[in-house]
PDB file of C-alpha atoms and ligand atoms in Angstrom:
ATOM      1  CA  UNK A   1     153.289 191.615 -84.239  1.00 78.00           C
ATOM      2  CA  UNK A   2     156.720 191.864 -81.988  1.00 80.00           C
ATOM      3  CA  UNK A   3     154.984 192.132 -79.219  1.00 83.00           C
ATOM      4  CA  UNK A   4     153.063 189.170 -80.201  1.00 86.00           C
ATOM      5  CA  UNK A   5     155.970 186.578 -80.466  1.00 89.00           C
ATOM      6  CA  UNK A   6     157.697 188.674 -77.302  1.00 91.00           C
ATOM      7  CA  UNK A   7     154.606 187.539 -75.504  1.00 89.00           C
ATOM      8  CA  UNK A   8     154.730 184.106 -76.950  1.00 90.00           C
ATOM      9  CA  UNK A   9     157.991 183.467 -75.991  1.00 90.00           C
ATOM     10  CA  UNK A  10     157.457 185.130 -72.585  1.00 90.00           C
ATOM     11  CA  UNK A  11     154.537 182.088 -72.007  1.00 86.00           C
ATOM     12  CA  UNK A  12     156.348 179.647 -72.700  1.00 80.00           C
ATOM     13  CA  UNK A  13     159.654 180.742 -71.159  1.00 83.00           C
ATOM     14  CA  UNK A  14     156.872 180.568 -68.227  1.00 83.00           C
ATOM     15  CA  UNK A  15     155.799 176.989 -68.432  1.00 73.00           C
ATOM     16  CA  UNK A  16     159.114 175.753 -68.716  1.00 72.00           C
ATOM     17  CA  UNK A  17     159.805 177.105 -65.288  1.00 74.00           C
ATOM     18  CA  UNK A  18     157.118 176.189 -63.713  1.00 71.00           C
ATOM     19  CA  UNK A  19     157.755 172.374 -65.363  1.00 65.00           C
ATOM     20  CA  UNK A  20     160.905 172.892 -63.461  1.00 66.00           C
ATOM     21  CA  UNK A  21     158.955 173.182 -60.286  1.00 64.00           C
ATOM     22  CA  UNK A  22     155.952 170.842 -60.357  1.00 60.00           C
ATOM     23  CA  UNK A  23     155.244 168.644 -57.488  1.00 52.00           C
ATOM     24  CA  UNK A  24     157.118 165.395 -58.448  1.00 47.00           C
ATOM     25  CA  UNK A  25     154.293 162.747 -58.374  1.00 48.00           C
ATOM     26  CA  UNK A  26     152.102 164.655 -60.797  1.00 54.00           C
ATOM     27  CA  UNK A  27     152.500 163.292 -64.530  1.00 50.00           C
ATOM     28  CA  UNK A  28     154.054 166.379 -64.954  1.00 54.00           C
ATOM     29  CA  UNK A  29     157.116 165.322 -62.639  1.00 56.00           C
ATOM     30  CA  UNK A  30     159.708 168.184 -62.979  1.00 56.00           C
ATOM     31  CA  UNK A  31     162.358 168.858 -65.374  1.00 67.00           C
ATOM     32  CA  UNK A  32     164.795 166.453 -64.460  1.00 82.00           C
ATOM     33  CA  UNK A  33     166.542 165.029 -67.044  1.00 88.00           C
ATOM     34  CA  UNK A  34     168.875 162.141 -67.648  1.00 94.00           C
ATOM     35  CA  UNK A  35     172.376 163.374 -69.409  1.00 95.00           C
ATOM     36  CA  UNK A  36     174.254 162.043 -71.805  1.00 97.00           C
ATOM     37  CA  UNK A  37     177.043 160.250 -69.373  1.00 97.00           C
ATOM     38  CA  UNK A  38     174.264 158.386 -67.644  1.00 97.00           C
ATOM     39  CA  UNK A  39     172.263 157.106 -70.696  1.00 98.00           C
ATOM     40  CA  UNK A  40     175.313 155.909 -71.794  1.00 98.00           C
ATOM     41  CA  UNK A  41     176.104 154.144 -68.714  1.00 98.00           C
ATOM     42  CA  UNK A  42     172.242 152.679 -69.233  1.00 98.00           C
ATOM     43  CA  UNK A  43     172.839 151.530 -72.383  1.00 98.00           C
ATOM     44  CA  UNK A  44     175.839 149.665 -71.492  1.00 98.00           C
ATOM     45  CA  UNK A  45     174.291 148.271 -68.164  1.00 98.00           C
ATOM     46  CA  UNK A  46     171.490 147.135 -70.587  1.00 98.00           C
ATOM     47  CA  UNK A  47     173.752 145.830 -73.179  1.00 98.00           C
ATOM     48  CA  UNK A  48     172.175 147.711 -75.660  1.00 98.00           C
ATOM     49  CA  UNK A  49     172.511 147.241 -79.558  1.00 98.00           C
ATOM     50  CA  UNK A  50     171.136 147.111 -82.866  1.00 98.00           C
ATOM     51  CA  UNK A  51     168.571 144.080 -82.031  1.00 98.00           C
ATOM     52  CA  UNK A  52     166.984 146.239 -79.260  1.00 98.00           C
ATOM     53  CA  UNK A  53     163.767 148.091 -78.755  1.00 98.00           C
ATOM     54  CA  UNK A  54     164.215 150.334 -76.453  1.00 98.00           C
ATOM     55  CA  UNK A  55     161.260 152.050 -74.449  1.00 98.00           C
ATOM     56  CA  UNK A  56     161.579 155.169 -72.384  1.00 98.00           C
ATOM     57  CA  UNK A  57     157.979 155.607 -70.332  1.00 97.00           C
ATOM     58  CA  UNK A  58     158.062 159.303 -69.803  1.00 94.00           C
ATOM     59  CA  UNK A  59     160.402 160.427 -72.652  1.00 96.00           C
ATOM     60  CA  UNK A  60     161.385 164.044 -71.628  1.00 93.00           C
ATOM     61  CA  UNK A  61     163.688 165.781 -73.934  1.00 94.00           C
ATOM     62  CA  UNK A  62     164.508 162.066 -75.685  1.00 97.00           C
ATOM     63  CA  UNK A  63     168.080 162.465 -74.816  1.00 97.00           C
ATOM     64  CA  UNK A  64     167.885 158.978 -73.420  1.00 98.00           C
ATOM     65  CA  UNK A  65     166.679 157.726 -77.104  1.00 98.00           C
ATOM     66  CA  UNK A  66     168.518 159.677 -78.774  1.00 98.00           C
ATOM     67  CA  UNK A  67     171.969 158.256 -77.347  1.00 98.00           C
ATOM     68  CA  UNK A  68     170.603 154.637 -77.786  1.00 98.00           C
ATOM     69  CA  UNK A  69     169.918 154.914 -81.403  1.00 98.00           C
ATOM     70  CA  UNK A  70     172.704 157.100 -82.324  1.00 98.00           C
ATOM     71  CA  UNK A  71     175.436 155.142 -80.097  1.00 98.00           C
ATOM     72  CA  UNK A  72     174.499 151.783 -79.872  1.00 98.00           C
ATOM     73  CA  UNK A  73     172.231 151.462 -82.774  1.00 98.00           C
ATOM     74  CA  UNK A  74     168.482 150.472 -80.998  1.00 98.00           C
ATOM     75  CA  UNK A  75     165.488 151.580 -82.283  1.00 98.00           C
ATOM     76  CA  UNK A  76     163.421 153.723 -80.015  1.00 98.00           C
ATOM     77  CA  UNK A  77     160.009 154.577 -78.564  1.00 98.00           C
ATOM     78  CA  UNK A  78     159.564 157.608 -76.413  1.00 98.00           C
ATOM     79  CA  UNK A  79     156.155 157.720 -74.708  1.00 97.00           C
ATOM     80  CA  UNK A  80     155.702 161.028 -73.186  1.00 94.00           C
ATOM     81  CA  UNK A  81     152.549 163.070 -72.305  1.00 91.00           C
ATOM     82  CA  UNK A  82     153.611 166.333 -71.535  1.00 88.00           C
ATOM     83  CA  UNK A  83     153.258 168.381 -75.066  1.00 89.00           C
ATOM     84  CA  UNK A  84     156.144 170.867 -74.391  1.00 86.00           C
ATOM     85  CA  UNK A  85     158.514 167.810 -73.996  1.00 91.00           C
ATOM     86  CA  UNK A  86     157.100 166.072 -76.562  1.00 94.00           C
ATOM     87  CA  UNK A  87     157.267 169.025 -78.994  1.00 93.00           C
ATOM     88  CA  UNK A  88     161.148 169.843 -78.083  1.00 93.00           C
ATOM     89  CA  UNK A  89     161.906 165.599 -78.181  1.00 96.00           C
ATOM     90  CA  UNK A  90     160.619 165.983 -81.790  1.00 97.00           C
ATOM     91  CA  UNK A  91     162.245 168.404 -82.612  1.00 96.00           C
ATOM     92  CA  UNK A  92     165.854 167.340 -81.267  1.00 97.00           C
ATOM     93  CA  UNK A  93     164.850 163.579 -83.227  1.00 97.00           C
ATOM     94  CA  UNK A  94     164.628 166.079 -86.234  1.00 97.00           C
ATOM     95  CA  UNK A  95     167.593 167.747 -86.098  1.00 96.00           C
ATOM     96  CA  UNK A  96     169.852 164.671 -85.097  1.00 97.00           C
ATOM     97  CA  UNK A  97     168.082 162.857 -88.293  1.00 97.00           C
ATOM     98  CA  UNK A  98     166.711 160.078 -85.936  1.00 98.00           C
ATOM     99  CA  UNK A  99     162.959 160.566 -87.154  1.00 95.00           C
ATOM    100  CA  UNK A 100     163.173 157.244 -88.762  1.00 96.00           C
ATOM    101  CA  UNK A 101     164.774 155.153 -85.774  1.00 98.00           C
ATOM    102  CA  UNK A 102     162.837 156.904 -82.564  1.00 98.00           C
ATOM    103  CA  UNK A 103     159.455 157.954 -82.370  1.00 97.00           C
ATOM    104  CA  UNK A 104     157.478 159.490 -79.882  1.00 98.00           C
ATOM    105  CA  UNK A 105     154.121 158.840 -78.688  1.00 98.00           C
ATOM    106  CA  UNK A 106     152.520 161.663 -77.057  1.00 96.00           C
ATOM    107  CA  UNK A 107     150.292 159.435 -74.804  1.00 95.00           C
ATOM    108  CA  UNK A 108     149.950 158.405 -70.806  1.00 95.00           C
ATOM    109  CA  UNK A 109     152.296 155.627 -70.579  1.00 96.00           C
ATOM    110  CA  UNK A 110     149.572 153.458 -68.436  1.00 96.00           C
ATOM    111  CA  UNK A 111     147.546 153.619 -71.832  1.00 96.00           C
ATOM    112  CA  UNK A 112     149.998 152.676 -74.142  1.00 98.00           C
ATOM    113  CA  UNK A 113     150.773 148.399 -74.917  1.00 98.00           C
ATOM    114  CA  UNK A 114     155.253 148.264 -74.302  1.00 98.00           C
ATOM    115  CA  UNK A 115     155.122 144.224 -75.091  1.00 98.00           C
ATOM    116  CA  UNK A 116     157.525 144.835 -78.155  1.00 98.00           C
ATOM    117  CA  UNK A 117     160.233 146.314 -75.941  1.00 98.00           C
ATOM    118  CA  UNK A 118     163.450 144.618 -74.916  1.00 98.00           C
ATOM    119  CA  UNK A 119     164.938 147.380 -72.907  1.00 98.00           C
ATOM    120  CA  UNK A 120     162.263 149.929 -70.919  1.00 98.00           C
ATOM    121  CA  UNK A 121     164.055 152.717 -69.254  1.00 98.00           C
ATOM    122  CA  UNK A 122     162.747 154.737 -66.594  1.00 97.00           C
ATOM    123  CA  UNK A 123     163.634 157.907 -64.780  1.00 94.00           C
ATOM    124  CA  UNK A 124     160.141 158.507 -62.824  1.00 92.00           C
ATOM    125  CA  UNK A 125     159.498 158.426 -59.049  1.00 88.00           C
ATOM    126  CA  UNK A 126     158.920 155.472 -56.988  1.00 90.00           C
ATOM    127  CA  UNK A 127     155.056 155.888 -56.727  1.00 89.00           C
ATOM    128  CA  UNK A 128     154.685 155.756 -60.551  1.00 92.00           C
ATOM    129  CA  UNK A 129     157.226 152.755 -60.597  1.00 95.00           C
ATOM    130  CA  UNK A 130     154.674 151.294 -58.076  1.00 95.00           C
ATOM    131  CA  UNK A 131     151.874 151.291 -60.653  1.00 95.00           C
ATOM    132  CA  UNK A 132     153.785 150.546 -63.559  1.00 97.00           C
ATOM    133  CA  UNK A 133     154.684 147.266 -61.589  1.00 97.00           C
ATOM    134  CA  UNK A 134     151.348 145.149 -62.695  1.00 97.00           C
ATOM    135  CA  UNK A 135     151.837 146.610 -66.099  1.00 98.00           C
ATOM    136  CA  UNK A 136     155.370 145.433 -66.285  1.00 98.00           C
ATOM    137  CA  UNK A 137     154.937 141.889 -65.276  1.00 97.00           C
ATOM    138  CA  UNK A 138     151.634 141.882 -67.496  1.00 98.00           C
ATOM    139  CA  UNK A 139     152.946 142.763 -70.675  1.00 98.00           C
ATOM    140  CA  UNK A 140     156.815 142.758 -70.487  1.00 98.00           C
ATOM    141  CA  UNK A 141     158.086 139.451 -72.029  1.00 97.00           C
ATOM    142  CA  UNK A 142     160.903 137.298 -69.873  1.00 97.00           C
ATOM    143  CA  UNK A 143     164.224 138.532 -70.224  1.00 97.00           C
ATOM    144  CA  UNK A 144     163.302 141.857 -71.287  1.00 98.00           C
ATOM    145  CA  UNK A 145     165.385 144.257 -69.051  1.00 98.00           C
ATOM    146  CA  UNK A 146     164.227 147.086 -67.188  1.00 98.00           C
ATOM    147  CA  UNK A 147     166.810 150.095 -66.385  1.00 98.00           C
ATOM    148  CA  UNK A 148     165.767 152.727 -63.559  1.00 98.00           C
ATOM    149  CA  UNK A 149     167.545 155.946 -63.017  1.00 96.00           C
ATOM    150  CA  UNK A 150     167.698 157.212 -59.260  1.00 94.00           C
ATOM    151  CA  UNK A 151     164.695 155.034 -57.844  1.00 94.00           C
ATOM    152  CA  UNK A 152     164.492 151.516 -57.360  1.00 97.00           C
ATOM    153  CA  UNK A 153     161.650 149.322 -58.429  1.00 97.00           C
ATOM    154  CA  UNK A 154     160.338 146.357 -56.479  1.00 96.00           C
ATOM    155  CA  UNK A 155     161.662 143.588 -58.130  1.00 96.00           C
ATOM    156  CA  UNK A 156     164.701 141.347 -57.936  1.00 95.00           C
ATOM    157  CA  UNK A 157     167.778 143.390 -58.947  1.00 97.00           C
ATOM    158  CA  UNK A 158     170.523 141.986 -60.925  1.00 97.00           C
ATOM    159  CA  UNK A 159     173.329 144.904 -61.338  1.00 98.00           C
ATOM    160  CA  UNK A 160     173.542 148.953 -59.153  1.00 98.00           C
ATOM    161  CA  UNK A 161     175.699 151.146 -60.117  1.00 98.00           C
ATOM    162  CA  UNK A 162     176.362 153.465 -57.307  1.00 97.00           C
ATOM    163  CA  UNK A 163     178.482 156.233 -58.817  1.00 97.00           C
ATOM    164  CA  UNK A 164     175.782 156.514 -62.034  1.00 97.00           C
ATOM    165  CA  UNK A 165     172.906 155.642 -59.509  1.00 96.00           C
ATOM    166  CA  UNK A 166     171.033 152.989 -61.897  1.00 98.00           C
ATOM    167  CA  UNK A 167     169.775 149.900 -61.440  1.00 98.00           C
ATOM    168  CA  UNK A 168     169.202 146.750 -63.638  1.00 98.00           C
ATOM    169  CA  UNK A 169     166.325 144.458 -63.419  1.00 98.00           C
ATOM    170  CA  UNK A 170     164.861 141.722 -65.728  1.00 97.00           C
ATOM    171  CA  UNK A 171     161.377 140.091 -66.304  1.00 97.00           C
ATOM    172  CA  UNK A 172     161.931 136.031 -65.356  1.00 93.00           C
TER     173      UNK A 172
HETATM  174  C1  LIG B 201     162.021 162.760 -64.579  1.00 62.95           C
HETATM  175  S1  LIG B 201     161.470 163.024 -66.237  1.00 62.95           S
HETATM  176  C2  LIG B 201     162.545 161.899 -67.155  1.00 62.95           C
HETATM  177  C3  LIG B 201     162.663 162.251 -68.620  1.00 62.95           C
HETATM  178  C4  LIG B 201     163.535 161.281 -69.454  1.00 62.95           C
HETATM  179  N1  LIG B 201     163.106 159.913 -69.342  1.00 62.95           N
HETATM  180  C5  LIG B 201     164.974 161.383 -69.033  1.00 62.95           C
HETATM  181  O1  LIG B 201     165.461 160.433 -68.418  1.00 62.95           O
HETATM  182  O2  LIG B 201     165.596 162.423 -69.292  1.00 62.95           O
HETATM  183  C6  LIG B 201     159.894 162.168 -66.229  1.00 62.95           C
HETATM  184  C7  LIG B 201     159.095 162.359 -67.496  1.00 62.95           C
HETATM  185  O3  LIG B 201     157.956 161.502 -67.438  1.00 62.95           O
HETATM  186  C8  LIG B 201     156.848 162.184 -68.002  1.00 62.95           C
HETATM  187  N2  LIG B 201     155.661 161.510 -67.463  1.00 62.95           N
HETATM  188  C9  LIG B 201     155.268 161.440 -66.165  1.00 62.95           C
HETATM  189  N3  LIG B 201     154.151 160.699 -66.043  1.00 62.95           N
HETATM  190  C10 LIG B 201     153.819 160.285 -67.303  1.00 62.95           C
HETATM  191  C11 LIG B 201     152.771 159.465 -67.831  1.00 62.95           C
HETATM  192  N4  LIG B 201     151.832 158.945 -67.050  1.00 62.95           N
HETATM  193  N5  LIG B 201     152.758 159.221 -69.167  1.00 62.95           N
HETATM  194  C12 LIG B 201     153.709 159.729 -69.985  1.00 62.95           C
HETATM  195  N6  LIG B 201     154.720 160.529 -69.546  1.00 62.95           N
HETATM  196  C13 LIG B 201     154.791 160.796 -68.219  1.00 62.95           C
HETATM  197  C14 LIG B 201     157.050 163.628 -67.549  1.00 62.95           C
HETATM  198  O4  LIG B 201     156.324 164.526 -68.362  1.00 62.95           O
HETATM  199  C15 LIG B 201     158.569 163.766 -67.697  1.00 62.95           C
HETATM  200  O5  LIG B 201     158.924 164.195 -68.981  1.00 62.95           O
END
């Protein structure tokens, strides 16, 4: 039986390294994560507060959530397809008692309708940014805004932040 779990654990201590080290333009980009410091500078780029939906396409951990609903009072939708992230962003909703404010769709974001947002954030690399493009100007109402972490997307910018490295965009 100890064994068992040892083993367990041993498997997925495995595939959280090797998540760490996937090539960056597969779905399952690698573990980079946004902190705390930088969603918060998000938020605030975005103006964020209680009248927001806020989408994060390709969820991770759901820190990025998490700090939105807790801090600035949005409600959240993670969409996120890897089921290790997904599992541990449910989990961290749990314990922070968020449940009922964020959820999580374990889904490919290219599958999933994000009309109801108001504020999409995204930390992904520029060639999914590329394709998201269409999908953004298809669905995306005007004025939502769009905040990108690290990579810029190919639309008209309004706001950078160098030191934070995120940029703001909205749908006209
Ligand atoms: C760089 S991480 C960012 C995680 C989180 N947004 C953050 O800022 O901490 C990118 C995430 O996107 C997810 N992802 C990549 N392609 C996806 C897709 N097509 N559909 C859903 N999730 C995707 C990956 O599994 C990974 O968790």
């Amino acid at each position: 039986m100890l064994i068992n779990i040892a083993l367990l654990l041993l498997i997925v201590f495995l595939l959280v390294l090797l998540s760490m080290v996937w090539p960056p333009d597969s779905p399952w980009a690698p573990w980079w994560r946004t902190n705390k410091k930088i969603a918060r500078a998000m938020c605030q780029m975005a103006k964020v507060g209680k009248v927001d939906i806020v989408y994060d396409l390709g969820s991770g951990d759901g820190t990025v959530l998490i700090v939105a609903a807790k801090e600035f009072g949005a409600i959240g939708v993670g969409i996120e397809i890897d089921p290790l992230r997904y599992f541990i962003s449910s989990m961290l909703l749990r314990s922070n008692r968020l449940s009922d404010k964020v959820r999580i769709i374990r889904r490919n974001f290219f599958d999933v309708n994000i009309s109801e947002a108001s504020v999409v954030f995204v930390y992904l690399v520029p060639k999914a940014l590329n394709r998201l493009l269409p999908k953004f100007n298809k669905e995306l109402k005007k004025g939502t805004r769009i905040v990108s972490y690290k990579y810029p997307i190919n639309l008209p910018m309004i706001k950078y932040d160098n030191e934070n490295e995120i940029r703001l965009y909205m749908i006209s």
